[in-house]
Amino acid sequence: MTQRNISCWVVSEGLAGTENQCLGIADALGVSPTVKRIKLRFPWKQLSPYLRCGHQWAFDSAGDSLAPPWPDLVLASGRKSIAAALHIKRQSNGKTLVVQVQDPRIPARLFDLVTVPQHDPTRGDNVIITTGALHRVTVAKLAEEAAKFPLLQELPARRAAVMIGGNSKAHRLTEENAAALAARLQELAEDYSLMITVSRRTPPACLDILQKTLADNPRVYFWDGSGANPYFAFLECADILLVTEDSVSMTSEAISTGKPVYTIPMEGGAARVNKFHHLLQTQGYTRILPQEGTLESWHYTPPQDTAAIAAKIQALLEERVNT
């Protein structure tokens, strides 16, 4: 079975972070998937993935429909997508290869393949362990995006990209944090051209503090969310990367570049996210941003998790054709 002939659905609940992990695998496979954004009814909405029966009644018509012909491959991610993944596996009589991305919190044997980051506990014969979150970052994509922002290439070297998130279930970006970060970045701007991006989760008051401190600095390129997003161009053009610790996805994308990655501490935390950062630090991918002084450079081999998973899926699909 060639990549061109693979029919593929990406099944999600519509969250960009989880959906992009599946799209990254599809990109690596060279397939153009159909994206299915599902919605669950009560009680499956509240009890997924633990309620594993009656899935034929679980799906709300407000979401995309799940009906034959069933695809060769399903890439599903997110808690609510598990009901859809199990439903498709059952309705297709096992002919659809079902891959669950992220820890499903139910036995991995219920799926054909499961991918989980190393900081999550699920293990099994059909489980692939990844360094962090999967993503769509590739060498070609970064070069393509950087070409759209020639101004970044004109910034004096060395260049540091600063990716700032915001409030999440586990972390908070306070005005005090923002003021301290702005002062630290102002100091770093003496040695680096800074390319700064914020997210939709960045509190407006914190954004205001950062802009008032940094936006008029000639060594700072500040993207505030208006116009084309230079995020991937930042990854390509930077010599060093700084990422707030709230985002597993941004940190995972950053270490895919092979460039030095500093994580910016925030208030709060959670056991899973703390373990993720601890593992990356001990494995030599990241370091914690020091409160003062210059930044160091170091080298590591970037993870190739998405490509490895795509190769495994291709092998499993070929096995099915040959049996």
PDB file of C-alpha atoms in Angstrom:
ATOM      1  CA  MET A   1       0.000   0.000   0.000  1.00  0.00           C
ATOM      2  CA  THR A   2       1.550   3.280  -1.128  1.00  0.00           C
ATOM      3  CA  GLN A   3       1.099   6.520   0.730  1.00  0.00           C
ATOM      4  CA  ARG A   4      -0.966   7.889  -2.140  1.00  0.00           C
ATOM      5  CA  ASN A   5      -3.502   5.082  -1.777  1.00  0.00           C
ATOM      6  CA  ILE A   6      -3.973   5.372   1.995  1.00  0.00           C
ATOM      7  CA  SER A   7      -7.347   6.742   3.053  1.00  0.00           C
ATOM      8  CA  CYS A   8      -6.950   8.464   6.398  1.00  0.00           C
ATOM      9  CA  TRP A   9      -9.173  10.191   8.929  1.00  0.00           C
ATOM     10  CA  VAL A  10      -7.861  12.507  11.621  1.00  0.00           C
ATOM     11  CA  VAL A  11     -10.372  12.372  14.477  1.00  0.00           C
ATOM     12  CA  SER A  12     -10.341  15.019  17.192  1.00  0.00           C
ATOM     13  CA  GLU A  13     -12.604  17.139  19.344  1.00  0.00           C
ATOM     14  CA  GLY A  14     -11.390  20.227  17.500  1.00  0.00           C
ATOM     15  CA  LEU A  15      -8.529  21.265  19.780  1.00  0.00           C
ATOM     16  CA  ALA A  16      -5.631  22.553  17.686  1.00  0.00           C
ATOM     17  CA  GLY A  17      -2.921  21.130  19.949  1.00  0.00           C
ATOM     18  CA  THR A  18      -4.154  17.544  19.755  1.00  0.00           C
ATOM     19  CA  GLU A  19      -5.275  17.732  16.136  1.00  0.00           C
ATOM     20  CA  ASN A  20      -1.883  19.004  14.973  1.00  0.00           C
ATOM     21  CA  GLN A  21      -0.176  15.956  16.448  1.00  0.00           C
ATOM     22  CA  CYS A  22      -2.234  13.726  14.157  1.00  0.00           C
ATOM     23  CA  LEU A  23      -1.715  16.036  11.196  1.00  0.00           C
ATOM     24  CA  GLY A  24       2.028  15.820  11.793  1.00  0.00           C
ATOM     25  CA  ILE A  25       1.881  12.039  11.393  1.00  0.00           C
ATOM     26  CA  ALA A  26      -0.242  12.400   8.253  1.00  0.00           C
ATOM     27  CA  ASP A  27       2.303  14.862   6.843  1.00  0.00           C
ATOM     28  CA  ALA A  28       5.109  12.392   7.540  1.00  0.00           C
ATOM     29  CA  LEU A  29       3.130   9.633   5.814  1.00  0.00           C
ATOM     30  CA  GLY A  30       2.544  11.861   2.810  1.00  0.00           C
ATOM     31  CA  VAL A  31      -1.242  11.500   2.978  1.00  0.00           C
ATOM     32  CA  SER A  32      -4.007  14.094   2.825  1.00  0.00           C
ATOM     33  CA  PRO A  33      -6.399  13.178   5.643  1.00  0.00           C
ATOM     34  CA  THR A  34     -10.052  13.953   6.103  1.00  0.00           C
ATOM     35  CA  VAL A  35     -10.418  15.770   9.426  1.00  0.00           C
ATOM     36  CA  LYS A  36     -13.368  14.622  11.533  1.00  0.00           C
ATOM     37  CA  ARG A  37     -14.204  16.902  14.466  1.00  0.00           C
ATOM     38  CA  ILE A  38     -16.648  15.009  16.629  1.00  0.00           C
ATOM     39  CA  LYS A  39     -18.983  16.000  19.446  1.00  0.00           C
ATOM     40  CA  LEU A  40     -20.248  13.580  22.073  1.00  0.00           C
ATOM     41  CA  ARG A  41     -23.648  13.360  23.703  1.00  0.00           C
ATOM     42  CA  PHE A  42     -24.351  12.842  27.381  1.00  0.00           C
ATOM     43  CA  PRO A  43     -23.139  10.647  29.118  1.00  0.00           C
ATOM     44  CA  TRP A  44     -20.229   9.774  26.806  1.00  0.00           C
ATOM     45  CA  LYS A  45     -19.140  13.430  26.777  1.00  0.00           C
ATOM     46  CA  GLN A  46     -18.591  13.295  30.523  1.00  0.00           C
ATOM     47  CA  LEU A  47     -17.391   9.691  30.827  1.00  0.00           C
ATOM     48  CA  SER A  48     -15.171   9.159  27.791  1.00  0.00           C
ATOM     49  CA  PRO A  49     -12.965   7.148  27.610  1.00  0.00           C
ATOM     50  CA  TYR A  50     -14.238   5.006  30.468  1.00  0.00           C
ATOM     51  CA  LEU A  51     -17.739   4.406  29.070  1.00  0.00           C
ATOM     52  CA  ARG A  52     -16.914   1.968  26.283  1.00  0.00           C
ATOM     53  CA  CYS A  53     -20.344   0.741  25.174  1.00  0.00           C
ATOM     54  CA  GLY A  54     -23.202   2.127  23.099  1.00  0.00           C
ATOM     55  CA  HIS A  55     -20.929   4.180  20.881  1.00  0.00           C
ATOM     56  CA  GLN A  56     -23.457   4.032  18.039  1.00  0.00           C
ATOM     57  CA  TRP A  57     -25.524   6.528  20.076  1.00  0.00           C
ATOM     58  CA  ALA A  58     -22.589   8.572  21.411  1.00  0.00           C
ATOM     59  CA  PHE A  59     -22.124  11.139  18.655  1.00  0.00           C
ATOM     60  CA  ASP A  60     -23.940  14.447  18.435  1.00  0.00           C
ATOM     61  CA  SER A  61     -25.116  15.508  14.970  1.00  0.00           C
ATOM     62  CA  ALA A  62     -23.479  18.895  15.573  1.00  0.00           C
ATOM     63  CA  GLY A  63     -20.138  17.186  14.940  1.00  0.00           C
ATOM     64  CA  ASP A  64     -18.837  15.519  11.790  1.00  0.00           C
ATOM     65  CA  SER A  65     -20.462  12.214  10.912  1.00  0.00           C
ATOM     66  CA  LEU A  66     -18.692   8.870  11.182  1.00  0.00           C
ATOM     67  CA  ALA A  67     -20.028   6.519   8.531  1.00  0.00           C
ATOM     68  CA  PRO A  68     -18.748   4.015   5.969  1.00  0.00           C
ATOM     69  CA  PRO A  69     -16.793   3.613   3.843  1.00  0.00           C
ATOM     70  CA  TRP A  70     -14.299   3.290   6.670  1.00  0.00           C
ATOM     71  CA  PRO A  71     -10.753   4.515   6.040  1.00  0.00           C
ATOM     72  CA  ASP A  72      -7.561   2.463   6.021  1.00  0.00           C
ATOM     73  CA  LEU A  73      -6.169   4.546   8.878  1.00  0.00           C
ATOM     74  CA  VAL A  74      -7.548   6.560  11.777  1.00  0.00           C
ATOM     75  CA  LEU A  75      -5.320   8.965  13.705  1.00  0.00           C
ATOM     76  CA  ALA A  76      -7.174  10.049  16.849  1.00  0.00           C
ATOM     77  CA  SER A  77      -6.120  12.340  19.668  1.00  0.00           C
ATOM     78  CA  GLY A  78      -7.871  13.781  22.689  1.00  0.00           C
ATOM     79  CA  ARG A  79     -10.016  12.263  25.414  1.00  0.00           C
ATOM     80  CA  LYS A  80     -13.300  12.519  23.524  1.00  0.00           C
ATOM     81  CA  SER A  81     -11.820  11.092  20.324  1.00  0.00           C
ATOM     82  CA  ILE A  82     -11.346   7.723  22.019  1.00  0.00           C
ATOM     83  CA  ALA A  83     -15.052   6.902  21.731  1.00  0.00           C
ATOM     84  CA  ALA A  84     -14.836   7.525  17.987  1.00  0.00           C
ATOM     85  CA  ALA A  85     -11.650   5.494  17.597  1.00  0.00           C
ATOM     86  CA  LEU A  86     -13.154   2.468  19.349  1.00  0.00           C
ATOM     87  CA  HIS A  87     -16.411   2.829  17.405  1.00  0.00           C
ATOM     88  CA  ILE A  88     -14.620   2.868  14.043  1.00  0.00           C
ATOM     89  CA  LYS A  89     -12.452  -0.096  14.988  1.00  0.00           C
ATOM     90  CA  ARG A  90     -15.550  -2.096  15.895  1.00  0.00           C
ATOM     91  CA  GLN A  91     -17.695  -1.017  12.943  1.00  0.00           C
ATOM     92  CA  SER A  92     -14.918  -1.672  10.415  1.00  0.00           C
ATOM     93  CA  ASN A  93     -14.445  -5.178  11.836  1.00  0.00           C
ATOM     94  CA  GLY A  94     -10.851  -4.290  12.574  1.00  0.00           C
ATOM     95  CA  LYS A  95     -10.020  -3.429   8.962  1.00  0.00           C
ATOM     96  CA  THR A  96      -9.212   0.172   9.885  1.00  0.00           C
ATOM     97  CA  LEU A  97      -5.823   0.623  11.545  1.00  0.00           C
ATOM     98  CA  VAL A  98      -6.609   2.721  14.617  1.00  0.00           C
ATOM     99  CA  VAL A  99      -3.798   4.817  16.113  1.00  0.00           C
ATOM    100  CA  GLN A 100      -4.433   6.688  19.358  1.00  0.00           C
ATOM    101  CA  VAL A 101      -2.125   9.646  19.933  1.00  0.00           C
ATOM    102  CA  GLN A 102      -1.499  10.595  23.589  1.00  0.00           C
ATOM    103  CA  ASP A 103      -2.179   8.491  26.659  1.00  0.00           C
ATOM    104  CA  PRO A 104      -5.727   7.046  26.363  1.00  0.00           C
ATOM    105  CA  ARG A 105      -5.888   6.173  30.088  1.00  0.00           C
ATOM    106  CA  ILE A 106      -7.482   2.831  29.139  1.00  0.00           C
ATOM    107  CA  PRO A 107      -5.712  -0.397  28.065  1.00  0.00           C
ATOM    108  CA  ALA A 108      -3.513   0.127  25.005  1.00  0.00           C
ATOM    109  CA  ARG A 109      -4.554  -3.290  23.639  1.00  0.00           C
ATOM    110  CA  LEU A 110      -7.909  -1.749  22.642  1.00  0.00           C
ATOM    111  CA  PHE A 111      -6.100   0.075  19.822  1.00  0.00           C
ATOM    112  CA  ASP A 112      -3.777  -1.086  17.057  1.00  0.00           C
ATOM    113  CA  LEU A 113      -1.087   1.405  18.030  1.00  0.00           C
ATOM    114  CA  VAL A 114      -0.716   3.988  20.787  1.00  0.00           C
ATOM    115  CA  THR A 115       1.818   6.807  21.017  1.00  0.00           C
ATOM    116  CA  VAL A 116       2.509   8.392  24.395  1.00  0.00           C
ATOM    117  CA  PRO A 117       5.118  10.907  25.549  1.00  0.00           C
ATOM    118  CA  GLN A 118       7.732   9.569  27.942  1.00  0.00           C
ATOM    119  CA  HIS A 119       6.284  11.520  30.873  1.00  0.00           C
ATOM    120  CA  ASP A 120       2.990   9.561  30.681  1.00  0.00           C
ATOM    121  CA  PRO A 121       2.647   6.103  32.281  1.00  0.00           C
ATOM    122  CA  THR A 122       1.000   3.874  29.650  1.00  0.00           C
ATOM    123  CA  ARG A 123       3.244   1.124  28.282  1.00  0.00           C
ATOM    124  CA  GLY A 124       2.642  -1.979  26.186  1.00  0.00           C
ATOM    125  CA  ASP A 125       3.765  -4.043  23.208  1.00  0.00           C
ATOM    126  CA  ASN A 126       1.870  -1.742  20.832  1.00  0.00           C
ATOM    127  CA  VAL A 127       2.920   1.501  22.539  1.00  0.00           C
ATOM    128  CA  ILE A 128       5.528   3.837  21.048  1.00  0.00           C
ATOM    129  CA  ILE A 129       7.181   6.195  23.522  1.00  0.00           C
ATOM    130  CA  THR A 130       7.941   9.697  22.262  1.00  0.00           C
ATOM    131  CA  THR A 131      10.158  12.403  23.721  1.00  0.00           C
ATOM    132  CA  GLY A 132       7.358  14.951  23.863  1.00  0.00           C
ATOM    133  CA  ALA A 133       4.316  16.019  21.888  1.00  0.00           C
ATOM    134  CA  LEU A 134       4.162  15.248  18.180  1.00  0.00           C
ATOM    135  CA  HIS A 135       4.016  18.206  15.785  1.00  0.00           C
ATOM    136  CA  ARG A 136       4.228  19.404  12.190  1.00  0.00           C
ATOM    137  CA  VAL A 137       7.702  20.956  12.336  1.00  0.00           C
ATOM    138  CA  THR A 138      10.020  19.823   9.544  1.00  0.00           C
ATOM    139  CA  VAL A 139      13.176  21.271   8.010  1.00  0.00           C
ATOM    140  CA  ALA A 140      11.271  22.052   4.810  1.00  0.00           C
ATOM    141  CA  LYS A 141       8.388  23.744   6.622  1.00  0.00           C
ATOM    142  CA  LEU A 142      10.701  25.986   8.641  1.00  0.00           C
ATOM    143  CA  ALA A 143      12.613  27.057   5.535  1.00  0.00           C
ATOM    144  CA  GLU A 144       9.355  27.743   3.682  1.00  0.00           C
ATOM    145  CA  GLU A 145       7.981  29.873   6.514  1.00  0.00           C
ATOM    146  CA  ALA A 146      11.229  31.787   7.032  1.00  0.00           C
ATOM    147  CA  ALA A 147      11.183  32.834   3.375  1.00  0.00           C
ATOM    148  CA  LYS A 148       7.916  34.694   4.063  1.00  0.00           C
ATOM    149  CA  PHE A 149       9.627  36.949   6.628  1.00  0.00           C
ATOM    150  CA  PRO A 150      12.860  38.264   5.015  1.00  0.00           C
ATOM    151  CA  LEU A 151      13.065  41.023   7.642  1.00  0.00           C
ATOM    152  CA  LEU A 152      13.982  38.411  10.256  1.00  0.00           C
ATOM    153  CA  GLN A 153      17.066  37.420   8.281  1.00  0.00           C
ATOM    154  CA  GLU A 154      18.217  41.037   8.413  1.00  0.00           C
ATOM    155  CA  LEU A 155      18.193  41.175  12.213  1.00  0.00           C
ATOM    156  CA  PRO A 156      21.745  41.254  13.569  1.00  0.00           C
ATOM    157  CA  ALA A 157      23.071  37.917  14.794  1.00  0.00           C
ATOM    158  CA  ARG A 158      22.851  36.365  17.230  1.00  0.00           C
ATOM    159  CA  ARG A 159      19.088  35.956  17.305  1.00  0.00           C
ATOM    160  CA  ALA A 160      16.941  34.578  20.116  1.00  0.00           C
ATOM    161  CA  ALA A 161      13.320  33.552  19.610  1.00  0.00           C
ATOM    162  CA  VAL A 162      11.110  34.053  22.665  1.00  0.00           C
ATOM    163  CA  MET A 163       7.821  32.113  22.715  1.00  0.00           C
ATOM    164  CA  ILE A 164       5.507  33.303  25.483  1.00  0.00           C
ATOM    165  CA  GLY A 165       2.382  31.358  26.420  1.00  0.00           C
ATOM    166  CA  GLY A 166       0.102  32.216  29.290  1.00  0.00           C
ATOM    167  CA  ASN A 167      -2.414  30.875  31.736  1.00  0.00           C
ATOM    168  CA  SER A 168      -3.288  27.180  31.622  1.00  0.00           C
ATOM    169  CA  LYS A 169      -4.749  24.590  33.960  1.00  0.00           C
ATOM    170  CA  ALA A 170      -1.358  24.202  35.611  1.00  0.00           C
ATOM    171  CA  HIS A 171       0.465  27.520  35.127  1.00  0.00           C
ATOM    172  CA  ARG A 172      -0.149  31.238  35.531  1.00  0.00           C
ATOM    173  CA  LEU A 173       1.550  34.197  33.918  1.00  0.00           C
ATOM    174  CA  THR A 174       1.184  37.028  36.413  1.00  0.00           C
ATOM    175  CA  GLU A 175       1.936  40.699  35.935  1.00  0.00           C
ATOM    176  CA  GLU A 176       4.884  40.263  38.285  1.00  0.00           C
ATOM    177  CA  ASN A 177       6.180  37.399  36.116  1.00  0.00           C
ATOM    178  CA  ALA A 178       5.732  39.526  33.006  1.00  0.00           C
ATOM    179  CA  ALA A 179       7.631  42.467  34.495  1.00  0.00           C
ATOM    180  CA  ALA A 180      10.526  40.236  35.560  1.00  0.00           C
ATOM    181  CA  LEU A 181      10.607  38.549  32.150  1.00  0.00           C
ATOM    182  CA  ALA A 182      10.508  41.891  30.341  1.00  0.00           C
ATOM    183  CA  ALA A 183      13.474  43.138  32.389  1.00  0.00           C
ATOM    184  CA  ARG A 184      15.416  39.936  31.679  1.00  0.00           C
ATOM    185  CA  LEU A 185      14.709  40.176  27.960  1.00  0.00           C
ATOM    186  CA  GLN A 186      15.747  43.823  27.913  1.00  0.00           C
ATOM    187  CA  GLU A 187      19.069  42.692  29.371  1.00  0.00           C
ATOM    188  CA  LEU A 188      19.428  39.901  26.791  1.00  0.00           C
ATOM    189  CA  ALA A 189      18.689  42.376  23.990  1.00  0.00           C
ATOM    190  CA  GLU A 190      22.132  43.865  24.605  1.00  0.00           C
ATOM    191  CA  ASP A 191      23.642  40.680  23.135  1.00  0.00           C
ATOM    192  CA  TYR A 192      20.832  39.251  20.991  1.00  0.00           C
ATOM    193  CA  SER A 193      18.251  40.355  18.497  1.00  0.00           C
ATOM    194  CA  LEU A 194      14.995  39.188  20.066  1.00  0.00           C
ATOM    195  CA  MET A 195      12.059  37.781  18.093  1.00  0.00           C
ATOM    196  CA  ILE A 196       9.130  37.653  20.510  1.00  0.00           C
ATOM    197  CA  THR A 197       5.740  36.027  20.037  1.00  0.00           C
ATOM    198  CA  VAL A 198       2.826  35.739  22.441  1.00  0.00           C
ATOM    199  CA  SER A 199      -0.201  33.447  22.424  1.00  0.00           C
ATOM    200  CA  ARG A 200      -3.958  33.755  22.814  1.00  0.00           C
ATOM    201  CA  ARG A 201      -3.442  32.665  26.426  1.00  0.00           C
ATOM    202  CA  THR A 202      -1.176  35.599  27.256  1.00  0.00           C
ATOM    203  CA  PRO A 203      -3.111  37.865  29.665  1.00  0.00           C
ATOM    204  CA  PRO A 204      -3.675  41.347  28.159  1.00  0.00           C
ATOM    205  CA  ALA A 205      -2.096  43.053  31.180  1.00  0.00           C
ATOM    206  CA  CYS A 206       1.044  40.931  30.763  1.00  0.00           C
ATOM    207  CA  LEU A 207       1.166  41.650  27.042  1.00  0.00           C
ATOM    208  CA  ASP A 208       0.922  45.357  27.813  1.00  0.00           C
ATOM    209  CA  ILE A 209       3.866  45.152  30.222  1.00  0.00           C
ATOM    210  CA  LEU A 210       6.001  43.283  27.697  1.00  0.00           C
ATOM    211  CA  GLN A 211       5.168  45.684  24.880  1.00  0.00           C
ATOM    212  CA  LYS A 212       5.777  48.841  26.908  1.00  0.00           C
ATOM    213  CA  THR A 213       9.167  47.524  27.993  1.00  0.00           C
ATOM    214  CA  LEU A 214      10.372  45.989  24.740  1.00  0.00           C
ATOM    215  CA  ALA A 215       8.449  47.049  21.648  1.00  0.00           C
ATOM    216  CA  ASP A 216      10.462  50.261  21.065  1.00  0.00           C
ATOM    217  CA  ASN A 217      13.822  48.503  21.385  1.00  0.00           C
ATOM    218  CA  PRO A 218      15.429  48.440  17.888  1.00  0.00           C
ATOM    219  CA  ARG A 219      16.823  44.967  18.615  1.00  0.00           C
ATOM    220  CA  VAL A 220      13.353  43.524  19.273  1.00  0.00           C
ATOM    221  CA  TYR A 221      10.874  42.170  16.710  1.00  0.00           C
ATOM    222  CA  PHE A 222       7.615  41.851  18.639  1.00  0.00           C
ATOM    223  CA  TRP A 223       4.661  39.948  17.142  1.00  0.00           C
ATOM    224  CA  ASP A 224       1.494  40.750  19.058  1.00  0.00           C
ATOM    225  CA  GLY A 225      -0.905  38.451  17.218  1.00  0.00           C
ATOM    226  CA  SER A 226      -1.827  40.707  14.310  1.00  0.00           C
ATOM    227  CA  GLY A 227      -0.990  39.796  10.728  1.00  0.00           C
ATOM    228  CA  ALA A 228       0.733  36.637   9.523  1.00  0.00           C
ATOM    229  CA  ASN A 229       2.120  34.424  12.265  1.00  0.00           C
ATOM    230  CA  PRO A 230       5.948  34.272  12.166  1.00  0.00           C
ATOM    231  CA  TYR A 231       6.197  31.461  14.757  1.00  0.00           C
ATOM    232  CA  PHE A 232       7.791  28.863  12.467  1.00  0.00           C
ATOM    233  CA  ALA A 233      10.006  31.519  10.893  1.00  0.00           C
ATOM    234  CA  PHE A 234      11.242  32.367  14.393  1.00  0.00           C
ATOM    235  CA  LEU A 235      12.237  28.728  14.924  1.00  0.00           C
ATOM    236  CA  GLU A 236      14.227  28.769  11.694  1.00  0.00           C
ATOM    237  CA  CYS A 237      15.920  32.153  12.046  1.00  0.00           C
ATOM    238  CA  ALA A 238      16.875  31.926  15.725  1.00  0.00           C
ATOM    239  CA  ASP A 239      20.203  30.745  17.084  1.00  0.00           C
ATOM    240  CA  ILE A 240      18.704  30.063  20.497  1.00  0.00           C
ATOM    241  CA  LEU A 241      15.130  29.520  21.731  1.00  0.00           C
ATOM    242  CA  LEU A 242      13.342  30.606  24.923  1.00  0.00           C
ATOM    243  CA  VAL A 243       9.959  29.029  25.715  1.00  0.00           C
ATOM    244  CA  THR A 244       7.638  29.488  28.691  1.00  0.00           C
ATOM    245  CA  GLU A 245       7.244  26.234  30.581  1.00  0.00           C
ATOM    246  CA  ASP A 246       3.444  26.099  30.337  1.00  0.00           C
ATOM    247  CA  SER A 247       3.461  24.614  26.842  1.00  0.00           C
ATOM    248  CA  VAL A 248       4.543  21.029  26.191  1.00  0.00           C
ATOM    249  CA  SER A 249       3.750  21.559  22.505  1.00  0.00           C
ATOM    250  CA  MET A 250       5.936  24.648  22.044  1.00  0.00           C
ATOM    251  CA  THR A 251       8.809  23.043  23.935  1.00  0.00           C
ATOM    252  CA  SER A 252       8.526  19.878  21.827  1.00  0.00           C
ATOM    253  CA  GLU A 253       8.562  21.935  18.636  1.00  0.00           C
ATOM    254  CA  ALA A 254      11.551  23.917  19.884  1.00  0.00           C
ATOM    255  CA  ILE A 255      13.724  20.859  20.578  1.00  0.00           C
ATOM    256  CA  SER A 256      12.939  19.485  17.113  1.00  0.00           C
ATOM    257  CA  THR A 257      15.243  22.202  15.734  1.00  0.00           C
ATOM    258  CA  GLY A 258      18.367  20.914  17.483  1.00  0.00           C
ATOM    259  CA  LYS A 259      19.014  24.434  18.794  1.00  0.00           C
ATOM    260  CA  PRO A 260      19.631  25.339  22.460  1.00  0.00           C
ATOM    261  CA  VAL A 261      16.296  25.680  24.260  1.00  0.00           C
ATOM    262  CA  TYR A 262      15.843  27.540  27.533  1.00  0.00           C
ATOM    263  CA  THR A 263      12.573  27.160  29.433  1.00  0.00           C
ATOM    264  CA  ILE A 264      11.160  30.229  31.172  1.00  0.00           C
ATOM    265  CA  PRO A 265       9.783  29.431  34.665  1.00  0.00           C
ATOM    266  CA  MET A 266       6.198  30.372  35.534  1.00  0.00           C
ATOM    267  CA  GLU A 267       4.010  30.155  38.606  1.00  0.00           C
ATOM    268  CA  GLY A 268       2.249  26.873  39.296  1.00  0.00           C
ATOM    269  CA  GLY A 269       2.959  23.519  37.722  1.00  0.00           C
ATOM    270  CA  ALA A 270       1.629  19.973  37.509  1.00  0.00           C
ATOM    271  CA  ALA A 271       3.268  16.600  38.052  1.00  0.00           C
ATOM    272  CA  ARG A 272       3.056  15.541  34.385  1.00  0.00           C
ATOM    273  CA  VAL A 273       4.415  18.803  33.003  1.00  0.00           C
ATOM    274  CA  ASN A 274       7.112  18.974  35.675  1.00  0.00           C
ATOM    275  CA  LYS A 275       8.207  15.443  34.759  1.00  0.00           C
ATOM    276  CA  PHE A 276       8.282  16.378  31.078  1.00  0.00           C
ATOM    277  CA  HIS A 277      10.642  19.283  31.727  1.00  0.00           C
ATOM    278  CA  HIS A 278      12.796  17.294  34.150  1.00  0.00           C
ATOM    279  CA  LEU A 279      13.294  14.544  31.566  1.00  0.00           C
ATOM    280  CA  LEU A 280      14.223  17.009  28.824  1.00  0.00           C
ATOM    281  CA  GLN A 281      16.730  18.713  31.105  1.00  0.00           C
ATOM    282  CA  THR A 282      18.388  15.450  32.167  1.00  0.00           C
ATOM    283  CA  GLN A 283      18.495  14.284  28.537  1.00  0.00           C
ATOM    284  CA  GLY A 284      20.305  17.445  27.477  1.00  0.00           C
ATOM    285  CA  TYR A 285      17.602  19.046  25.354  1.00  0.00           C
ATOM    286  CA  THR A 286      16.720  22.038  27.536  1.00  0.00           C
ATOM    287  CA  ARG A 287      17.964  24.183  30.396  1.00  0.00           C
ATOM    288  CA  ILE A 288      16.192  26.580  32.732  1.00  0.00           C
ATOM    289  CA  LEU A 289      16.652  30.239  31.828  1.00  0.00           C
ATOM    290  CA  PRO A 290      19.039  31.759  34.395  1.00  0.00           C
ATOM    291  CA  GLN A 291      17.910  34.932  36.122  1.00  0.00           C
ATOM    292  CA  GLU A 292      21.004  36.807  35.018  1.00  0.00           C
ATOM    293  CA  GLY A 293      24.102  36.497  32.887  1.00  0.00           C
ATOM    294  CA  THR A 294      24.750  35.357  29.338  1.00  0.00           C
ATOM    295  CA  LEU A 295      23.268  32.344  27.581  1.00  0.00           C
ATOM    296  CA  GLU A 296      25.227  29.260  26.580  1.00  0.00           C
ATOM    297  CA  SER A 297      25.091  27.087  23.478  1.00  0.00           C
ATOM    298  CA  TRP A 298      25.022  23.300  23.432  1.00  0.00           C
ATOM    299  CA  HIS A 299      24.353  20.517  20.959  1.00  0.00           C
ATOM    300  CA  TYR A 300      22.030  17.509  20.884  1.00  0.00           C
ATOM    301  CA  THR A 301      20.416  15.260  18.313  1.00  0.00           C
ATOM    302  CA  PRO A 302      16.806  16.393  17.869  1.00  0.00           C
ATOM    303  CA  PRO A 303      14.085  13.760  18.340  1.00  0.00           C
ATOM    304  CA  GLN A 304      12.598  12.202  15.196  1.00  0.00           C
ATOM    305  CA  ASP A 305       9.460  10.853  16.843  1.00  0.00           C
ATOM    306  CA  THR A 306       6.928  11.783  14.175  1.00  0.00           C
ATOM    307  CA  ALA A 307       8.947  10.196  11.371  1.00  0.00           C
ATOM    308  CA  ALA A 308       9.500   7.028  13.429  1.00  0.00           C
ATOM    309  CA  ILE A 309       5.776   6.673  14.135  1.00  0.00           C
ATOM    310  CA  ALA A 310       4.927   7.225  10.469  1.00  0.00           C
ATOM    311  CA  ALA A 311       7.371   4.474   9.499  1.00  0.00           C
ATOM    312  CA  LYS A 312       5.771   2.080  12.011  1.00  0.00           C
ATOM    313  CA  ILE A 313       2.283   2.850  10.698  1.00  0.00           C
ATOM    314  CA  GLN A 314       3.416   2.305   7.112  1.00  0.00           C
ATOM    315  CA  ALA A 315       4.859  -1.079   8.099  1.00  0.00           C
ATOM    316  CA  LEU A 316       1.625  -2.105   9.849  1.00  0.00           C
ATOM    317  CA  LEU A 317      -0.459  -1.096   6.831  1.00  0.00           C
ATOM    318  CA  GLU A 318       1.791  -3.089   4.509  1.00  0.00           C
ATOM    319  CA  GLU A 319       1.507  -6.124   6.786  1.00  0.00           C
ATOM    320  CA  ARG A 320      -2.265  -5.975   6.437  1.00  0.00           C
ATOM    321  CA  VAL A 321      -2.042  -5.903   2.655  1.00  0.00           C
ATOM    322  CA  ASN A 322       0.316  -8.875   2.600  1.00  0.00           C
ATOM    323  CA  THR A 323      -1.712 -11.122   4.951  1.00  0.00           C
TER     324      THR A 323
END
